PDB file of C-alpha atoms in Angstrom:
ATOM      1  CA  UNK J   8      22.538  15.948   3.950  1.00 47.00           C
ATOM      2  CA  UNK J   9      19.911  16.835   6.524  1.00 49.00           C
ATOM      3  CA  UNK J  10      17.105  14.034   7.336  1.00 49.00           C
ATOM      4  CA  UNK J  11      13.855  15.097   8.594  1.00 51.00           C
ATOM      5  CA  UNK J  12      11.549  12.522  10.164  1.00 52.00           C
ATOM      6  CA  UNK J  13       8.095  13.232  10.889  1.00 56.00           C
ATOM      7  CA  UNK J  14       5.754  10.725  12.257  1.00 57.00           C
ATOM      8  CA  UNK J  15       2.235   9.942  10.133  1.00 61.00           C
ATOM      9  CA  UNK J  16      -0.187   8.485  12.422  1.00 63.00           C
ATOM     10  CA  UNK J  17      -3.669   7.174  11.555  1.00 65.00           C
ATOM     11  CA  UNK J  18      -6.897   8.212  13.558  1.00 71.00           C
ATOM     12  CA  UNK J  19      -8.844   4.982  13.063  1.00 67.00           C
ATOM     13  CA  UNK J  20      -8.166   3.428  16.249  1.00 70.00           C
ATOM     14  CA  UNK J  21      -9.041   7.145  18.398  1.00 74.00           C
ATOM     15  CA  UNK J  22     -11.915   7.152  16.349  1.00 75.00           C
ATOM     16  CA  UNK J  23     -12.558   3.798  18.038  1.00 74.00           C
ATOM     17  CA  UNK J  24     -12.075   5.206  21.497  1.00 77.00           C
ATOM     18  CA  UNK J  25     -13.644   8.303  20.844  1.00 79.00           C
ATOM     19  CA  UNK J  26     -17.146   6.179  20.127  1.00 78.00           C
ATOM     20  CA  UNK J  27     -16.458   3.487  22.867  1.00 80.00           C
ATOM     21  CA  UNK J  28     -16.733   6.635  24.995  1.00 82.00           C
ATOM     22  CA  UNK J  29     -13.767   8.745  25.569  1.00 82.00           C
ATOM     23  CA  UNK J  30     -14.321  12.320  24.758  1.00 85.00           C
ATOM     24  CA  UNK J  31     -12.744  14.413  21.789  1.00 84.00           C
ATOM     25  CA  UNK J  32     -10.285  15.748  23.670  1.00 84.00           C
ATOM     26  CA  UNK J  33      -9.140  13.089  25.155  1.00 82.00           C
ATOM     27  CA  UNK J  34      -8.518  11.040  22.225  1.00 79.00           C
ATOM     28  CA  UNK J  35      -6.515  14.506  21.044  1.00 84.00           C
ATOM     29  CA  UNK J  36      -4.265  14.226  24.010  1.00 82.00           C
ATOM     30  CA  UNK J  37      -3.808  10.710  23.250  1.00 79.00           C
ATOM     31  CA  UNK J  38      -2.698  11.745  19.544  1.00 78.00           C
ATOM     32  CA  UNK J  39      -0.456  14.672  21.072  1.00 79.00           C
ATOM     33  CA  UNK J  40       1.173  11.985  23.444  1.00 76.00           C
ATOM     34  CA  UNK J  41       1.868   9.100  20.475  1.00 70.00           C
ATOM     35  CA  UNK J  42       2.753  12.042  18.272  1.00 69.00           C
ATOM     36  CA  UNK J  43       5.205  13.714  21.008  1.00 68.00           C
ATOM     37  CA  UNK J  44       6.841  10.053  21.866  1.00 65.00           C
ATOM     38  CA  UNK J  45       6.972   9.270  17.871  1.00 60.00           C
ATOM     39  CA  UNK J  46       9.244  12.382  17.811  1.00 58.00           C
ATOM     40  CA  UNK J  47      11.467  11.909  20.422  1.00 54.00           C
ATOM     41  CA  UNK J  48      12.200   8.365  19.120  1.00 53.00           C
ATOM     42  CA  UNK J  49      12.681   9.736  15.352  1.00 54.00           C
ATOM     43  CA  UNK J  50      16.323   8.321  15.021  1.00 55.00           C
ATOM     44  CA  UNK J  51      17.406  11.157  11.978  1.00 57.00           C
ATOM     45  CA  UNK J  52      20.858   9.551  12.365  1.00 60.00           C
ATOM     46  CA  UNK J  53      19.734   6.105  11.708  1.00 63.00           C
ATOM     47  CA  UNK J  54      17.846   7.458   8.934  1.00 64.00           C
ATOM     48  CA  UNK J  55      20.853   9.385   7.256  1.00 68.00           C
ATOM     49  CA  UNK J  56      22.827   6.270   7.134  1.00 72.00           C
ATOM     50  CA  UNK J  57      20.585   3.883   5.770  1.00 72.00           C
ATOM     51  CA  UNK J  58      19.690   6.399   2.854  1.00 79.00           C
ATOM     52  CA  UNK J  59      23.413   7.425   2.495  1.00 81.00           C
ATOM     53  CA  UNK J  60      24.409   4.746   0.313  1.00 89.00           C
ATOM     54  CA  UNK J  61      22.589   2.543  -2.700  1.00 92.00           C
ATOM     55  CA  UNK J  62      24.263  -0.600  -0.080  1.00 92.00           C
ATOM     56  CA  UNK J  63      23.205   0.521   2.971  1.00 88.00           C
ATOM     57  CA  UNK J  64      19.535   1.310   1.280  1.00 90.00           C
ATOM     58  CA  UNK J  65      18.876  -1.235  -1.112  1.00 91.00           C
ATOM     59  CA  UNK J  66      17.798  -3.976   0.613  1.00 93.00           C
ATOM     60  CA  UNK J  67      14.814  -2.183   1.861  1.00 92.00           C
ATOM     61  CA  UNK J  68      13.700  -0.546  -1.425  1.00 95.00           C
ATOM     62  CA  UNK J  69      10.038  -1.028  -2.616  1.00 96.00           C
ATOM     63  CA  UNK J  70       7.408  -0.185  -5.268  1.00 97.00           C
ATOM     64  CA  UNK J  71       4.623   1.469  -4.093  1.00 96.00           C
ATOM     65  CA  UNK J  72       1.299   2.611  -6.386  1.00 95.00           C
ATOM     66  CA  UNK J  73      -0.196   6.292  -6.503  1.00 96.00           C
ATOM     67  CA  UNK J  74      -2.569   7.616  -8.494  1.00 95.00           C
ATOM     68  CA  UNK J  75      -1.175   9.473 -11.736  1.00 94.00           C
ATOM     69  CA  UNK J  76      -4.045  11.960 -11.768  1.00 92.00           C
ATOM     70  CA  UNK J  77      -4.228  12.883  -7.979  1.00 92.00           C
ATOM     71  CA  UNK J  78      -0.735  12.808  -7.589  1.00 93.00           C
ATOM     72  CA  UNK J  79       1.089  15.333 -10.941  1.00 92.00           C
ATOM     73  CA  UNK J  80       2.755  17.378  -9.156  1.00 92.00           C
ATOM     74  CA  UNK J  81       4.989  15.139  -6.349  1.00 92.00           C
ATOM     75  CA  UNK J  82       5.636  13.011  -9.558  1.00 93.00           C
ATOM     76  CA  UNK J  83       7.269  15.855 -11.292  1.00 92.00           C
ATOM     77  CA  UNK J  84       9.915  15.282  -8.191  1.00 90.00           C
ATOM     78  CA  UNK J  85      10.021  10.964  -7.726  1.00 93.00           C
ATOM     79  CA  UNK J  86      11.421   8.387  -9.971  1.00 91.00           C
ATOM     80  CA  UNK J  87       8.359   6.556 -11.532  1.00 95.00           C
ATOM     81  CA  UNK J  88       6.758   4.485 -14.106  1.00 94.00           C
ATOM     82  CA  UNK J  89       3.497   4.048 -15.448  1.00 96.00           C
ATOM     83  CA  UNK J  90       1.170   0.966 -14.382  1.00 96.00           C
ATOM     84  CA  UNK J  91      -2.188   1.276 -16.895  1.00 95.00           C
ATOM     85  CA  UNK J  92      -3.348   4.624 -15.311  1.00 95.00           C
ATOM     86  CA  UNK J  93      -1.190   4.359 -11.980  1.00 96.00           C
ATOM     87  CA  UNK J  94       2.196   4.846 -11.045  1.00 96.00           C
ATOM     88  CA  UNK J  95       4.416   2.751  -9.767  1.00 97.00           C
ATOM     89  CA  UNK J  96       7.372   4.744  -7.528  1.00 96.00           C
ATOM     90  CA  UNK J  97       9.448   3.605  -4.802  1.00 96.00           C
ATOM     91  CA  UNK J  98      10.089   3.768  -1.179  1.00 94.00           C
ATOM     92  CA  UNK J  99      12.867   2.857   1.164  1.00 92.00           C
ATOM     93  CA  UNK J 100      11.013   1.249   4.385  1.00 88.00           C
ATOM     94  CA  UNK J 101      12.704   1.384   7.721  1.00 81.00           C
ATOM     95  CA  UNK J 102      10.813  -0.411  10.385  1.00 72.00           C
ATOM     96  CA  UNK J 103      10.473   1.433  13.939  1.00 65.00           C
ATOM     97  CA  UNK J 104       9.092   1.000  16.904  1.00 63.00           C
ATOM     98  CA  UNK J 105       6.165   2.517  16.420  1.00 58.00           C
ATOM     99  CA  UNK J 106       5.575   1.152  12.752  1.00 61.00           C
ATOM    100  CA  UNK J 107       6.659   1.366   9.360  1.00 68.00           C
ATOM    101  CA  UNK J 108       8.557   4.683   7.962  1.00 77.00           C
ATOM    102  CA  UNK J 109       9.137   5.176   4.007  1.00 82.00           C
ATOM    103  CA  UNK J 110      10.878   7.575   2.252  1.00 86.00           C
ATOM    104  CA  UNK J 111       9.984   8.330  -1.287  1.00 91.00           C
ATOM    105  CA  UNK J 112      12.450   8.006  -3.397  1.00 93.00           C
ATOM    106  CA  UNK J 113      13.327  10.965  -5.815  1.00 91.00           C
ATOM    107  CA  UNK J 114      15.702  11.167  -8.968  1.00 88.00           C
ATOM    108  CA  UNK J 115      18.025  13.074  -6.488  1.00 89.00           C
ATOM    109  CA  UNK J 116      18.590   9.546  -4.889  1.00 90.00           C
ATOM    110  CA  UNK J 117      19.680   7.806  -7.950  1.00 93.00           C
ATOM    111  CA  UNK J 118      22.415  10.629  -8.636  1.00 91.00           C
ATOM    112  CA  UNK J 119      23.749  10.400  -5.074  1.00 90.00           C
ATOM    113  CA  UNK J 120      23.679   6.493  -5.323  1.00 93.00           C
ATOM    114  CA  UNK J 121      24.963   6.547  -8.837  1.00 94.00           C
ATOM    115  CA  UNK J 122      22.715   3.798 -10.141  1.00 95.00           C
ATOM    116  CA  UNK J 123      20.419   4.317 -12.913  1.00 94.00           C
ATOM    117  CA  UNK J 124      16.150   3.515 -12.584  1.00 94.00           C
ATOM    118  CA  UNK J 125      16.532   0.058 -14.022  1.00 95.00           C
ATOM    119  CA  UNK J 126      18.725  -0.717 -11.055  1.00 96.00           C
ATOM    120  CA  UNK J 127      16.251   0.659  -8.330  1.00 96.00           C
ATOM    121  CA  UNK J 128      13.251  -1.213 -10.692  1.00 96.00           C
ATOM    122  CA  UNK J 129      15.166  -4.671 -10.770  1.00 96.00           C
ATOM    123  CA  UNK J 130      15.685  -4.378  -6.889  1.00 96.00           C
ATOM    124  CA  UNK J 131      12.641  -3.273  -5.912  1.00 96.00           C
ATOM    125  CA  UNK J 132      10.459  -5.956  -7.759  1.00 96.00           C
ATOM    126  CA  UNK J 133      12.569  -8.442  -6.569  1.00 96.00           C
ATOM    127  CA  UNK J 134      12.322  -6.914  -2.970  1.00 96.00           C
ATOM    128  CA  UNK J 135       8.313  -7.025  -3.575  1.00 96.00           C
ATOM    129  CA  UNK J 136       8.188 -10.859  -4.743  1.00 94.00           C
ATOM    130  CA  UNK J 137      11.001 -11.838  -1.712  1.00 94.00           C
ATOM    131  CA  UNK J 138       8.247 -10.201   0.572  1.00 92.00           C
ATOM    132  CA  UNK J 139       5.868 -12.535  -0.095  1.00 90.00           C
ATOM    133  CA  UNK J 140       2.056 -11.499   0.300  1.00 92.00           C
ATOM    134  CA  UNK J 141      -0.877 -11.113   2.982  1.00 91.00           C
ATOM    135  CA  UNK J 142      -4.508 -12.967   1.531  1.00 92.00           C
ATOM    136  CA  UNK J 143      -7.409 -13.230   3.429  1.00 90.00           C
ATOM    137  CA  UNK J 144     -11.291 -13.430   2.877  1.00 88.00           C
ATOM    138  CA  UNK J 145     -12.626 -10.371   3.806  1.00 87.00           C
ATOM    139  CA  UNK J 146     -15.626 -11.491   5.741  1.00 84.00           C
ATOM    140  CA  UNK J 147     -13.148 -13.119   7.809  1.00 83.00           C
ATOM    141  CA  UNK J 148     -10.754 -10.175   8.548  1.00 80.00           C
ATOM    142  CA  UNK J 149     -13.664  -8.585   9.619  1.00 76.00           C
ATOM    143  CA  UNK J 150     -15.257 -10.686  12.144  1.00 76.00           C
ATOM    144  CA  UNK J 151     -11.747 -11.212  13.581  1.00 71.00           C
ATOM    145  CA  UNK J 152     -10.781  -7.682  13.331  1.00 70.00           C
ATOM    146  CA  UNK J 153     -14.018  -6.924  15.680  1.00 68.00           C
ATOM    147  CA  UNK J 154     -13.194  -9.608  18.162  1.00 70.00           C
ATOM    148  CA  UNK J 155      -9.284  -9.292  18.793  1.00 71.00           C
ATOM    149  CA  UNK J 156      -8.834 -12.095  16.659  1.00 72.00           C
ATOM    150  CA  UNK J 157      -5.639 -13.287  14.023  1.00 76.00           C
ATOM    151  CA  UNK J 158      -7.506 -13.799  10.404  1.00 79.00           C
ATOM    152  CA  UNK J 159      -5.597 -16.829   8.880  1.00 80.00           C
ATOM    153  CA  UNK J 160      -4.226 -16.390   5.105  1.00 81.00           C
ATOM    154  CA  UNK J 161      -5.061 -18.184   1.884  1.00 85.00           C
ATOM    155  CA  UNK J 162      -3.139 -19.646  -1.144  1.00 85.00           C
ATOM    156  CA  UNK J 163      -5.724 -19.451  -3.701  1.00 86.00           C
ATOM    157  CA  UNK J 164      -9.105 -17.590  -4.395  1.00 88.00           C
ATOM    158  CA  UNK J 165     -12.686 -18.931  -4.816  1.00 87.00           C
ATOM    159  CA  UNK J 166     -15.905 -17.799  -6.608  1.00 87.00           C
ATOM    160  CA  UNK J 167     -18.031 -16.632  -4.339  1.00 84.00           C
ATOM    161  CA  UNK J 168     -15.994 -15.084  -1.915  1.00 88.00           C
ATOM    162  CA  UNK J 169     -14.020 -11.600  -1.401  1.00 90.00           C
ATOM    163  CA  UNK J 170     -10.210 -11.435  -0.112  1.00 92.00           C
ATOM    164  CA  UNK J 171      -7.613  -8.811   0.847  1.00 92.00           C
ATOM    165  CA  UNK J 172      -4.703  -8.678  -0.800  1.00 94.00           C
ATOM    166  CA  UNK J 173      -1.963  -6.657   1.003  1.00 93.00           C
ATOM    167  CA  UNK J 174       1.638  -7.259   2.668  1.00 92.00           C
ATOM    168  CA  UNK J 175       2.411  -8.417   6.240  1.00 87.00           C
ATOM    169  CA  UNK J 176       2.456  -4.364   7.055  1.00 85.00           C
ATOM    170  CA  UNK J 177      -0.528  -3.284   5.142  1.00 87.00           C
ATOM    171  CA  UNK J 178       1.642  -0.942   4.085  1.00 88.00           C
ATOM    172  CA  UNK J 179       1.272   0.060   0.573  1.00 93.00           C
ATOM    173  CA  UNK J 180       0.215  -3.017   0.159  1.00 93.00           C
ATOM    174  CA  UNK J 181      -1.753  -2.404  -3.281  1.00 95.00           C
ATOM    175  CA  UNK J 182       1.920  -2.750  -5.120  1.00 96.00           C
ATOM    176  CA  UNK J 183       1.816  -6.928  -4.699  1.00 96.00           C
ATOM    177  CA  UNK J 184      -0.464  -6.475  -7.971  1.00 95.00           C
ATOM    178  CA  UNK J 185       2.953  -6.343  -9.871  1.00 95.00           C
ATOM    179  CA  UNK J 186       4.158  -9.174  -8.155  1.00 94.00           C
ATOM    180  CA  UNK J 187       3.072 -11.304 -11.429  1.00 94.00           C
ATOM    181  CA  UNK J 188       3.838 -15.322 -10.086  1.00 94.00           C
ATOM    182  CA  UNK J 189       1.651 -14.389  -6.864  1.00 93.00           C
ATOM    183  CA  UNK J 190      -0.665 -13.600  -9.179  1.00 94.00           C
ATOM    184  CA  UNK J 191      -1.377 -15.962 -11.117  1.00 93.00           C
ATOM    185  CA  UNK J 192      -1.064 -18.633  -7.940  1.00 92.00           C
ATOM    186  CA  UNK J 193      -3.447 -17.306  -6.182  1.00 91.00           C
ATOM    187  CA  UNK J 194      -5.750 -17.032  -9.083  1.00 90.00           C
ATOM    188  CA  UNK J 195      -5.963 -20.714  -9.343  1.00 89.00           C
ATOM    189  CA  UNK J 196      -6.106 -19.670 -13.970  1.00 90.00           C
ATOM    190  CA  UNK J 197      -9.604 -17.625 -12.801  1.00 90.00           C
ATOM    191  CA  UNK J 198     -10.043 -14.050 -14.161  1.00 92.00           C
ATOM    192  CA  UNK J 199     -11.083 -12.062 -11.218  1.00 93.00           C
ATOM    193  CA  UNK J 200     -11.990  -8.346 -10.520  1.00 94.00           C
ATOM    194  CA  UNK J 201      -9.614  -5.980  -8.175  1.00 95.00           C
ATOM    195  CA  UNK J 202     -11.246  -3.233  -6.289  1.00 94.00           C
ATOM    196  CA  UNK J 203      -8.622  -0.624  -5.592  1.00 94.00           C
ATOM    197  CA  UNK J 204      -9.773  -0.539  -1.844  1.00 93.00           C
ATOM    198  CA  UNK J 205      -6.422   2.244  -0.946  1.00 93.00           C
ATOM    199  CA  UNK J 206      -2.707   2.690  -1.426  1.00 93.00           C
ATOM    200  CA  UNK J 207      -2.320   0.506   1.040  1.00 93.00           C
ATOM    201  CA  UNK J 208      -4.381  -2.894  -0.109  1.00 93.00           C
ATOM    202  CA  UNK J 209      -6.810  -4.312  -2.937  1.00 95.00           C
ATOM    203  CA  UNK J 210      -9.775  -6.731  -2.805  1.00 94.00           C
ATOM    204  CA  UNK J 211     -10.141  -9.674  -5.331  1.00 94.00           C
ATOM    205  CA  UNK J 212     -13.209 -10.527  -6.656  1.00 92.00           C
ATOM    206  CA  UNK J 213     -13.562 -13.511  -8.615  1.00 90.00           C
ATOM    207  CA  UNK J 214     -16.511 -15.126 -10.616  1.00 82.00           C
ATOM    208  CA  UNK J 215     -18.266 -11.451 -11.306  1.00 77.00           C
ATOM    209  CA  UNK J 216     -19.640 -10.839 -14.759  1.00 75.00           C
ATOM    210  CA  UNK J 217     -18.681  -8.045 -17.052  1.00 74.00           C
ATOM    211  CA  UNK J 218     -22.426  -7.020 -16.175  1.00 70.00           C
ATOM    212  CA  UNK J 219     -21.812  -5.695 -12.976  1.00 83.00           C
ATOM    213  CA  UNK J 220     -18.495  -3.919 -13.605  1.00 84.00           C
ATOM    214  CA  UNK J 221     -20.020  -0.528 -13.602  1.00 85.00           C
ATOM    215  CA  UNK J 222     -21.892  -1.095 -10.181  1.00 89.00           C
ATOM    216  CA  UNK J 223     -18.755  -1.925  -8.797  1.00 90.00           C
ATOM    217  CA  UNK J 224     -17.171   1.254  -9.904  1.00 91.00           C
ATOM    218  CA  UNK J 225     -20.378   3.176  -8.548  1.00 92.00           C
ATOM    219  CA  UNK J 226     -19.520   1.585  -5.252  1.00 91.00           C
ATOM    220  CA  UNK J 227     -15.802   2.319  -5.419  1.00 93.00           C
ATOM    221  CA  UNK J 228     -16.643   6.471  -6.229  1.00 92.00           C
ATOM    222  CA  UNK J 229     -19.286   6.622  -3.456  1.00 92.00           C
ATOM    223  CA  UNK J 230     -16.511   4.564  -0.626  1.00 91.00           C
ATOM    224  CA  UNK J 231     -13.633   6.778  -1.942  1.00 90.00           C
ATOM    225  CA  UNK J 232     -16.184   9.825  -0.921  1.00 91.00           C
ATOM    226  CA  UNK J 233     -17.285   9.342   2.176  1.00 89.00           C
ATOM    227  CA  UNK J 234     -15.045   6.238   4.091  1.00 87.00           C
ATOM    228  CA  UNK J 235     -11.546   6.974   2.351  1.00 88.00           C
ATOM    229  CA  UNK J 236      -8.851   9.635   3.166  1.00 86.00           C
ATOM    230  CA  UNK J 237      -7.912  11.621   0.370  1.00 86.00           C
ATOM    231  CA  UNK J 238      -4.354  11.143   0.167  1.00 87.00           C
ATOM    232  CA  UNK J 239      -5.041   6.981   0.514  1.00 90.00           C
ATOM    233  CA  UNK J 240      -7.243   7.391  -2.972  1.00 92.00           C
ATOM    234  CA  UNK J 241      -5.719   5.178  -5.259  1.00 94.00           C
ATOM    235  CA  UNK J 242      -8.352   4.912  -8.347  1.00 94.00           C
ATOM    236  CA  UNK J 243     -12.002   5.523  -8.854  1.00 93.00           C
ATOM    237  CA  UNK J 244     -12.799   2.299 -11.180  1.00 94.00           C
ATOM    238  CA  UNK J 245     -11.926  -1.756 -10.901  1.00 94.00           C
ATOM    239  CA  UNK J 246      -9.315  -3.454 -12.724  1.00 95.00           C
ATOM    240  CA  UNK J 247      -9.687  -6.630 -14.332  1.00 94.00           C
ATOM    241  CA  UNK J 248      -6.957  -9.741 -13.690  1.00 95.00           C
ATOM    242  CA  UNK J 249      -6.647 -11.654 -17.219  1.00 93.00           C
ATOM    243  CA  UNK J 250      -5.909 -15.090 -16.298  1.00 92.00           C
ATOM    244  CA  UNK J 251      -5.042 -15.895 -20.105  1.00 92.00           C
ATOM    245  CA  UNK J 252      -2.384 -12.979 -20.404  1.00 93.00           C
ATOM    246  CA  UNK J 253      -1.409 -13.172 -16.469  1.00 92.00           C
ATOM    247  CA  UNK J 254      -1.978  -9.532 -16.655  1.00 93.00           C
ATOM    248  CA  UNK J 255      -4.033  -6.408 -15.098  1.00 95.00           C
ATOM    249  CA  UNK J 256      -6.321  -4.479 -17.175  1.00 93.00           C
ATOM    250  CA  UNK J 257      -8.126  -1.625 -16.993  1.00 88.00           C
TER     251      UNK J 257
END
């Protein structure tokens, strides 16, 4: 049937510009311009074939997590399954030029494909583990991010210290907290906190007390309200890895 591309793009780097100096409109005519060259290289062809077939689209299928709660009405449409209070849907990624594209996929998709959701689950979590995993301590990714400079990644976690966990294309990166062996790897057999930072990637915090669980879920409510975009939102409160179990709590 008909594919429609249209291009997402993300305003953190014209914010940037806009406070190095440039003025608001040009950083809008710098949007218009990525936005009018995203469009022209939307390849709807490309698109159609790679979703026309469960063969031709497999390969690239993925879990991603939403919010159940922010999110009840585009579920009524996807395929999905509940993670504690999240869900856990699925994407086909295409890489572009210009980035990543997804499509979300929806219960239309498994008709036209003729497989059934345990065939898009068992693909897509073995799609997620193949992937393999971004982790790096956040003051790090900082300081680097400021000065131009590639953050290295990490194998395991330490008390003391805060990391990002994400994929190579920070792109709905929070769904490596299914990936269950990464995990508990990286864990080291330490319980550690997870601070739903977005959609897109989570920060582990190991070696925090049950004490100061509710101060990190202040701090999560009062980020979500003023430094996160709405539709990025994936939870208001922490979640708890149980190094015992191997599994995420609430």
């Amino acid at each position: 049937g008909k594919v429609t591309a249209t291009p997402s793009i993300g305003l953190e780097s014209f914010y940037e510009q806009y406070r190095s100096g440039d003025s608001v409109s040009e950083c809008v005519r710098a949007v218009l311009q990525l936005l009018k060259k995203s469009e022209e290289q939307a390849d709807a062809e490309r698109w159609r074939r790679e979703l026309e077939t469960w063969e031709s689209a497999k390969t690239r299928v993925y879990p991603i997590m939403l919010s159940q709660s922010r999110n009840q009405e585009l579920l009524k449409e996807l395929t999905w399954t509940p993670f504690l209070d999240l869900a856990v849907c699925y994407v086909v990624m295409i890489s572009t030029e210009n980035g990543q594209g997804n499509v979300k996929i929806r219960n239309t998709h498994l008709a036209t494909w003729g497989i059934n959701e345990e065939e898009l689950i068992a693909q897509a979590e073995k799609n997620n583990l193949e992937q393999g995993y971004s982790l790096k301590r956040l003051d790090e990714l900082a300081r680097n991010t400021l000065m131009g400079e590639e953050t290295a990644n990490v194998n395991t976690i330490e008390e003391g210290e805060m990391y990002v966990l994400t994929n190579k294309d920070i792109c709905y990166g929070a769904a490596k907290l299914l990936c269950e062996p990464v995990l508990k790897t990286l864990s080291g057999g330490s319980d550690f906190y997870i601070i739903p930072s977005s959609l897109h990637e989570v920060i582990l915090l190991p070696g925090v007390s049950k004490a100061e669980k509710e101060d990190l879920n202040c701090m999560i409510r009062e980020v979500n309200e003023t430094m996160v975009a709405e539709e990025d939102i994936l939870s208001d409160h922490t979640y708890f890895y149980n190094s015992q179990t191997g599994q995420v709590e609430m």
